[in-house]
Short mmCIF file of N, CA and C in Angstrom, two decimals:
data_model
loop_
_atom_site.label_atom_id
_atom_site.label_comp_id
_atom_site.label_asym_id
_atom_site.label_seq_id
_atom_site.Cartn_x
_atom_site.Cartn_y
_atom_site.Cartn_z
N UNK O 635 17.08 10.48 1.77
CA UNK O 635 16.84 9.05 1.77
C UNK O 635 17.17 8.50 0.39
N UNK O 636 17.81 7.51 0.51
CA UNK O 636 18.46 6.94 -0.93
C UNK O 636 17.16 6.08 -1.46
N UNK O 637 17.10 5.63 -2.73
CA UNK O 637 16.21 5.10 -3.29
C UNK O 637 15.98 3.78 -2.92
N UNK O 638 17.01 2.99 -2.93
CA UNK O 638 16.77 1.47 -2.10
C UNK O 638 15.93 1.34 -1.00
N UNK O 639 16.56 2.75 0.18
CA UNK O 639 15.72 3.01 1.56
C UNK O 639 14.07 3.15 0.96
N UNK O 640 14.07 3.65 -0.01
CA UNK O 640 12.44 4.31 -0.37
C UNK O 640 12.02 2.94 -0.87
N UNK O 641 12.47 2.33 -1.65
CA UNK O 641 11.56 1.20 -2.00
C UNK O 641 11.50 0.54 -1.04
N UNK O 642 12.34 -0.01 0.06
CA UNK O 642 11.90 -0.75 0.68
C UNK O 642 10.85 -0.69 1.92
N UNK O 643 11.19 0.93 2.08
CA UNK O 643 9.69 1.21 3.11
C UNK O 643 8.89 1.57 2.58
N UNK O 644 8.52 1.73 1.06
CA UNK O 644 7.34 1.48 0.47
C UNK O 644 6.50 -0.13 -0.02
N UNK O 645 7.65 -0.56 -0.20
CA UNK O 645 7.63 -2.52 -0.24
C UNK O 645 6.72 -2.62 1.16
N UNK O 646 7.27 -2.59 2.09
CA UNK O 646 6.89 -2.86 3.59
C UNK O 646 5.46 -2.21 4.02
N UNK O 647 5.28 -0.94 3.77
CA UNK O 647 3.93 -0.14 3.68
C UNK O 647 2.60 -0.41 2.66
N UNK O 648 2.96 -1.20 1.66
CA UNK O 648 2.55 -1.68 0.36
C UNK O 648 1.80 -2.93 0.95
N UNK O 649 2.81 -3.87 1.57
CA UNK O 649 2.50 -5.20 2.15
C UNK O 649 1.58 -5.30 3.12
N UNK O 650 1.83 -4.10 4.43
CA UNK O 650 1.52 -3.94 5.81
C UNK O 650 -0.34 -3.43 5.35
N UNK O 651 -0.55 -2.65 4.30
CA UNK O 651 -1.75 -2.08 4.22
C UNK O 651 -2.29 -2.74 2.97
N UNK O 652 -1.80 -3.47 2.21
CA UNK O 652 -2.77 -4.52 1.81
C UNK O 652 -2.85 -5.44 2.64
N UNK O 653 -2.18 -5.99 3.66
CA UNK O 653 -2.95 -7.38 4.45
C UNK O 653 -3.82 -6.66 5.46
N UNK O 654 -3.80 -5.18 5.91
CA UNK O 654 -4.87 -4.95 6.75
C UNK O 654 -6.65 -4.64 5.77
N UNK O 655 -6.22 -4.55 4.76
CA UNK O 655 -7.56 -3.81 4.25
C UNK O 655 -8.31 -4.98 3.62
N UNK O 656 -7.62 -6.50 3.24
CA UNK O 656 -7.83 -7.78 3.28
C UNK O 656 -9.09 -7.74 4.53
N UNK O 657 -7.96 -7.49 5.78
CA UNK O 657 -8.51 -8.45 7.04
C UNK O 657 -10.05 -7.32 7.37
N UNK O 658 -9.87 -6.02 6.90
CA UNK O 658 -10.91 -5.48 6.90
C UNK O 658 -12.16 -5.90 6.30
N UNK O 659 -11.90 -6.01 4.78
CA UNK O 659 -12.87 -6.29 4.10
C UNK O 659 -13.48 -7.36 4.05
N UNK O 660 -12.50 -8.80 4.38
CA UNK O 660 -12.99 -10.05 3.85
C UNK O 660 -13.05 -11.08 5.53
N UNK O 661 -12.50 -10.27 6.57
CA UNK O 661 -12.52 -10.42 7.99
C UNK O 661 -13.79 -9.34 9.43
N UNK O 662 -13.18 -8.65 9.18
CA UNK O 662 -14.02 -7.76 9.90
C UNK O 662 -15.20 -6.73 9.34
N UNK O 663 -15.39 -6.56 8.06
CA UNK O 663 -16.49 -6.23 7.44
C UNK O 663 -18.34 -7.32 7.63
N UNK O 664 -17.80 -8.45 6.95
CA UNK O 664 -18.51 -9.76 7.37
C UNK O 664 -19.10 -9.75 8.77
N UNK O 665 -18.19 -9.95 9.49
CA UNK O 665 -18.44 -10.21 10.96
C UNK O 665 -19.19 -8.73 11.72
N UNK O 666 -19.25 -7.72 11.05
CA UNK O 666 -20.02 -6.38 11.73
C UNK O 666 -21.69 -6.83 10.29
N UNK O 667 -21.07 -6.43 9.44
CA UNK O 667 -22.42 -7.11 8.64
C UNK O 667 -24.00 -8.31 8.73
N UNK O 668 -22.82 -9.44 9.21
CA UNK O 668 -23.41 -10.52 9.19
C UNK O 668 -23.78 -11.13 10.44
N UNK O 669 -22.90 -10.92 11.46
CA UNK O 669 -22.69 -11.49 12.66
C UNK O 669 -23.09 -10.39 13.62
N UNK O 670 -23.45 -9.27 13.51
CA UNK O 670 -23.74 -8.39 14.16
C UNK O 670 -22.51 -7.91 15.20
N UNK O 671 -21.37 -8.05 14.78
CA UNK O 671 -20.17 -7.62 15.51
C UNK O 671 -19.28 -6.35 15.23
N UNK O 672 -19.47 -5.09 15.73
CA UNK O 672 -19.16 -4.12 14.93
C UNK O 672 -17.44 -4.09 15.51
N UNK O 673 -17.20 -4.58 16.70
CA UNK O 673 -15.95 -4.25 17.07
C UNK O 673 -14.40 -4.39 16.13
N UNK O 674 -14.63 -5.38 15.42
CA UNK O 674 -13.53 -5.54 14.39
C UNK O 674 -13.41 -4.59 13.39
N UNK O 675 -14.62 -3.89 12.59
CA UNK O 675 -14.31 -2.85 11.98
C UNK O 675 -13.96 -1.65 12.65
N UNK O 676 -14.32 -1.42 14.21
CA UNK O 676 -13.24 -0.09 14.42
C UNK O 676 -11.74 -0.06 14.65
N UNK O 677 -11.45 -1.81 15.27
CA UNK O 677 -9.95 -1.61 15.44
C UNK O 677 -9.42 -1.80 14.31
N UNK O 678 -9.71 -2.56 13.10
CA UNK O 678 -9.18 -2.95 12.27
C UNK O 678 -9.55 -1.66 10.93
N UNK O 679 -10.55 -0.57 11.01
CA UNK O 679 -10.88 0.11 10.10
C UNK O 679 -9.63 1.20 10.68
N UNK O 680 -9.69 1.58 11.85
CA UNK O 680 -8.79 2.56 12.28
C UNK O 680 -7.54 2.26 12.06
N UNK O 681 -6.79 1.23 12.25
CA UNK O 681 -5.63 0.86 12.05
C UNK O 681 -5.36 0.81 10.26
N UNK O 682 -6.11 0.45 9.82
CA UNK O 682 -5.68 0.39 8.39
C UNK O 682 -5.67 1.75 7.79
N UNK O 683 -6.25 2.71 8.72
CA UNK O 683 -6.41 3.85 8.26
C UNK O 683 -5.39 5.09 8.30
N UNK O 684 -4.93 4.35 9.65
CA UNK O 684 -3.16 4.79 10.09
C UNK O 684 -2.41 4.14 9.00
N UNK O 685 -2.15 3.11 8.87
CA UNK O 685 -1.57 2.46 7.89
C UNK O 685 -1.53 2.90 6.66
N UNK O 686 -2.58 3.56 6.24
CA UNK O 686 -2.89 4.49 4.61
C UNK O 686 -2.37 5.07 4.75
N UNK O 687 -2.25 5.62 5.59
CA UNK O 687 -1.54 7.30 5.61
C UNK O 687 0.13 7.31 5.53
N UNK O 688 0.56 5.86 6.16
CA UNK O 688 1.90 5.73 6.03
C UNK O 688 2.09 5.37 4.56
N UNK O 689 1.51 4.58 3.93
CA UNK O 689 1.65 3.98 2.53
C UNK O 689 1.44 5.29 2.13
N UNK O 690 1.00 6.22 2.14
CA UNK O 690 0.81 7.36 1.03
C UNK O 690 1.90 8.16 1.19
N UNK O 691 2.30 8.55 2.53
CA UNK O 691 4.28 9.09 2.76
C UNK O 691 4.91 8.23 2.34
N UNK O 692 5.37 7.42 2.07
CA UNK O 692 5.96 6.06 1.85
C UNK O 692 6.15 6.18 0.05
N UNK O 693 5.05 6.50 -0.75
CA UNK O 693 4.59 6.51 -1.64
C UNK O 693 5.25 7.63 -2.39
N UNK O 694 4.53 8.28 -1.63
CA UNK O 694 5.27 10.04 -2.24
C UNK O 694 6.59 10.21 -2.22
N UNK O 695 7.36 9.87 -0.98
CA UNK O 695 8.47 9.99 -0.84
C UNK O 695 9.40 9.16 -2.10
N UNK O 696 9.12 8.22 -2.51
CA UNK O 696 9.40 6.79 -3.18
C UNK O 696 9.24 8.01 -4.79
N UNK O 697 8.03 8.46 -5.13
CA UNK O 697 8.12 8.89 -6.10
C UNK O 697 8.67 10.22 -6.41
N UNK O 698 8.76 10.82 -5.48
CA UNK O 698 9.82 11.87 -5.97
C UNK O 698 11.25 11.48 -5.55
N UNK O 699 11.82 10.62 -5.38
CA UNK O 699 13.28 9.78 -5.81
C UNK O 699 12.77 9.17 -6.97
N UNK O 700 12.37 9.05 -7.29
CA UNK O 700 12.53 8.25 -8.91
C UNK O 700 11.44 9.57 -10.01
N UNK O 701 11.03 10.25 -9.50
CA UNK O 701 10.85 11.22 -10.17
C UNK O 701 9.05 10.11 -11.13
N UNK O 702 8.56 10.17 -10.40
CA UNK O 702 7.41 9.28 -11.20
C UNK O 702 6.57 10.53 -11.55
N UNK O 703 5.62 10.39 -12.31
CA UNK O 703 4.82 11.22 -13.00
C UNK O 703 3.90 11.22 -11.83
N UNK O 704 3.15 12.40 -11.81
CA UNK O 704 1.86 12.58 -10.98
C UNK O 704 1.09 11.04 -11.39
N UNK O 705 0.14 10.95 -12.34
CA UNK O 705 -0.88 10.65 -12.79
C UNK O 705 -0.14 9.11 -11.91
N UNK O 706 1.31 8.49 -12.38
CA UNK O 706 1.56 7.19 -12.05
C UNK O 706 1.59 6.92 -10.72
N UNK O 707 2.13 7.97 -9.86
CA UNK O 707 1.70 7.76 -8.52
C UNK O 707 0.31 7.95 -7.88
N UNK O 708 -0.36 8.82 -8.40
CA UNK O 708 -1.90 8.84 -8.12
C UNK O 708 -2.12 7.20 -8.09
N UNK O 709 -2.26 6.57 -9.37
CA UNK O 709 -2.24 5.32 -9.17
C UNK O 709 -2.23 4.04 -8.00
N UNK O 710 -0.48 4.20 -7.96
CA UNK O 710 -0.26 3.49 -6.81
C UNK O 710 -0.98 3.71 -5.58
N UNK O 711 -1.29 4.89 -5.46
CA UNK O 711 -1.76 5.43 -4.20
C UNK O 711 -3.32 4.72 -3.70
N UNK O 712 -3.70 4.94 -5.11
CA UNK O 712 -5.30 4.41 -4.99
C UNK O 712 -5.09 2.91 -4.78
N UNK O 713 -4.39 2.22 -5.26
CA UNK O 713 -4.22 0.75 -5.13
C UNK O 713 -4.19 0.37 -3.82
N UNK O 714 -3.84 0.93 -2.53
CA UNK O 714 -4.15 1.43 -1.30
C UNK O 714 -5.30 1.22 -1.09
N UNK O 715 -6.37 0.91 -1.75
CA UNK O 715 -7.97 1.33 -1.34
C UNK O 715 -8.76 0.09 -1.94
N UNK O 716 -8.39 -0.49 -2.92
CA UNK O 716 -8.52 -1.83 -3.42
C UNK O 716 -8.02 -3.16 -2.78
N UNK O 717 -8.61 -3.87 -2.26
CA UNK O 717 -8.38 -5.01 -1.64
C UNK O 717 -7.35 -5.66 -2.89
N UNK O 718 -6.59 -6.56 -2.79
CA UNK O 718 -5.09 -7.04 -3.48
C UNK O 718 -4.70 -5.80 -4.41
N UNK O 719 -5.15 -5.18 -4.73
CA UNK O 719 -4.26 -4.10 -5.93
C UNK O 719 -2.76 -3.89 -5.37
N UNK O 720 -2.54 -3.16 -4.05
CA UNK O 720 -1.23 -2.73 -3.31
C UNK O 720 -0.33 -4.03 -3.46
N UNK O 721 -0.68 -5.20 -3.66
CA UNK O 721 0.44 -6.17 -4.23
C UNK O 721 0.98 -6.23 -5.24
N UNK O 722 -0.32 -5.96 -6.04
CA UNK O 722 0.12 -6.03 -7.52
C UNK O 722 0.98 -4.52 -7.77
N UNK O 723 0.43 -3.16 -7.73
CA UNK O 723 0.98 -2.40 -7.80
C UNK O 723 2.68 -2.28 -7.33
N UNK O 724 2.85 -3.03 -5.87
CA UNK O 724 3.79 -3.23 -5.20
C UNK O 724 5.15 -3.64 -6.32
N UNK O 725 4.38 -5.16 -6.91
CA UNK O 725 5.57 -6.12 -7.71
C UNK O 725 6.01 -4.94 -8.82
N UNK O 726 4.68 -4.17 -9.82
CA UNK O 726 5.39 -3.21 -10.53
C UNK O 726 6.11 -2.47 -9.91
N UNK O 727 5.92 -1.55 -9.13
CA UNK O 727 6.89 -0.31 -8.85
C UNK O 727 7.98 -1.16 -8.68
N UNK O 728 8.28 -1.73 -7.75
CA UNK O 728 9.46 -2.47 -7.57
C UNK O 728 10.49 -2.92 -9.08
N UNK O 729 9.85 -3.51 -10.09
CA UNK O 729 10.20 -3.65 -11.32
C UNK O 729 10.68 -2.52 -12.04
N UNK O 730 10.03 -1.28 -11.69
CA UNK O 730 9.86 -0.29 -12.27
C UNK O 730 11.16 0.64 -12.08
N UNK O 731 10.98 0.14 -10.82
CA UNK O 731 12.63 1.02 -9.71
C UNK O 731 13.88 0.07 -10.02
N UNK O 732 13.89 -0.93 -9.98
CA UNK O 732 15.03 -1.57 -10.33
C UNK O 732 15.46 -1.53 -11.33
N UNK O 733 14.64 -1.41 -12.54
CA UNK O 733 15.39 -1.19 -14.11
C UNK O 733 15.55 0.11 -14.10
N UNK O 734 15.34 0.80 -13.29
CA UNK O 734 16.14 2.90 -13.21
C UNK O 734 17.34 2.39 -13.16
N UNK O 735 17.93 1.59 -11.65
CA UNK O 735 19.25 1.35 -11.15
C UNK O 735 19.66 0.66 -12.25
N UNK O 736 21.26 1.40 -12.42
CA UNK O 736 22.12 0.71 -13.29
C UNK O 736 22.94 -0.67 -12.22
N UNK O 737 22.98 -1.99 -13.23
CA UNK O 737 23.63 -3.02 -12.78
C UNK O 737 24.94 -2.65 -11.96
N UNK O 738 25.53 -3.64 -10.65
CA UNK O 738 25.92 -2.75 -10.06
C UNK O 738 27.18 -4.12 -10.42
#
């Protein structure tokens, strides 16, 4: 898999599992908490949980094409688990990968 391919299904996995862990935390957490509705945290806890698991292949794969240090992908990875971090983390790597590629 070429590096463009890797960033961009890590871009996409980055995006896809920060807006679920959003809708978890600040959507369906609340509503099992507060409202006495537990059903949103299993479809929405399970699914985001599938979703981690892709962001973390996604991840790995991404960093061994660009050859990232352990410790820096540990990182990203955890940003996965933080409600907005996987965006922010997202815009770096992306920054990060594009100044590897020489101007074309």
């Amino acid at each position: 898999m070429s590096i463009p391919t890797a960033l961009r299904n890590y871009r996409v996995a980055a995006w896809v599992t920060g807006i679920g862990l959003i809708v978890l935390v600040f959507v369906a957490m609340p509503l099992k908490y507060f409202f006495d509705t537990p059903g949103p945290v299993a479809v929405v806890g399970v699914t985001h949980g599938f979703l981690y698991m892709l962001y973390i292949v996604c991840t790995l794969i991404l960093a061994e094409r660009v050859r990232a240090k352990p410790l820096e992908a540990l990182v990203v990875l955890l940003a996965g688990t933080i409600p907005i971090a996987s965006f922010v983390a997202e815009r770096a790597v992306t920054r990060r990968v594009q100044a590897l590629r020489p101007a074309a």
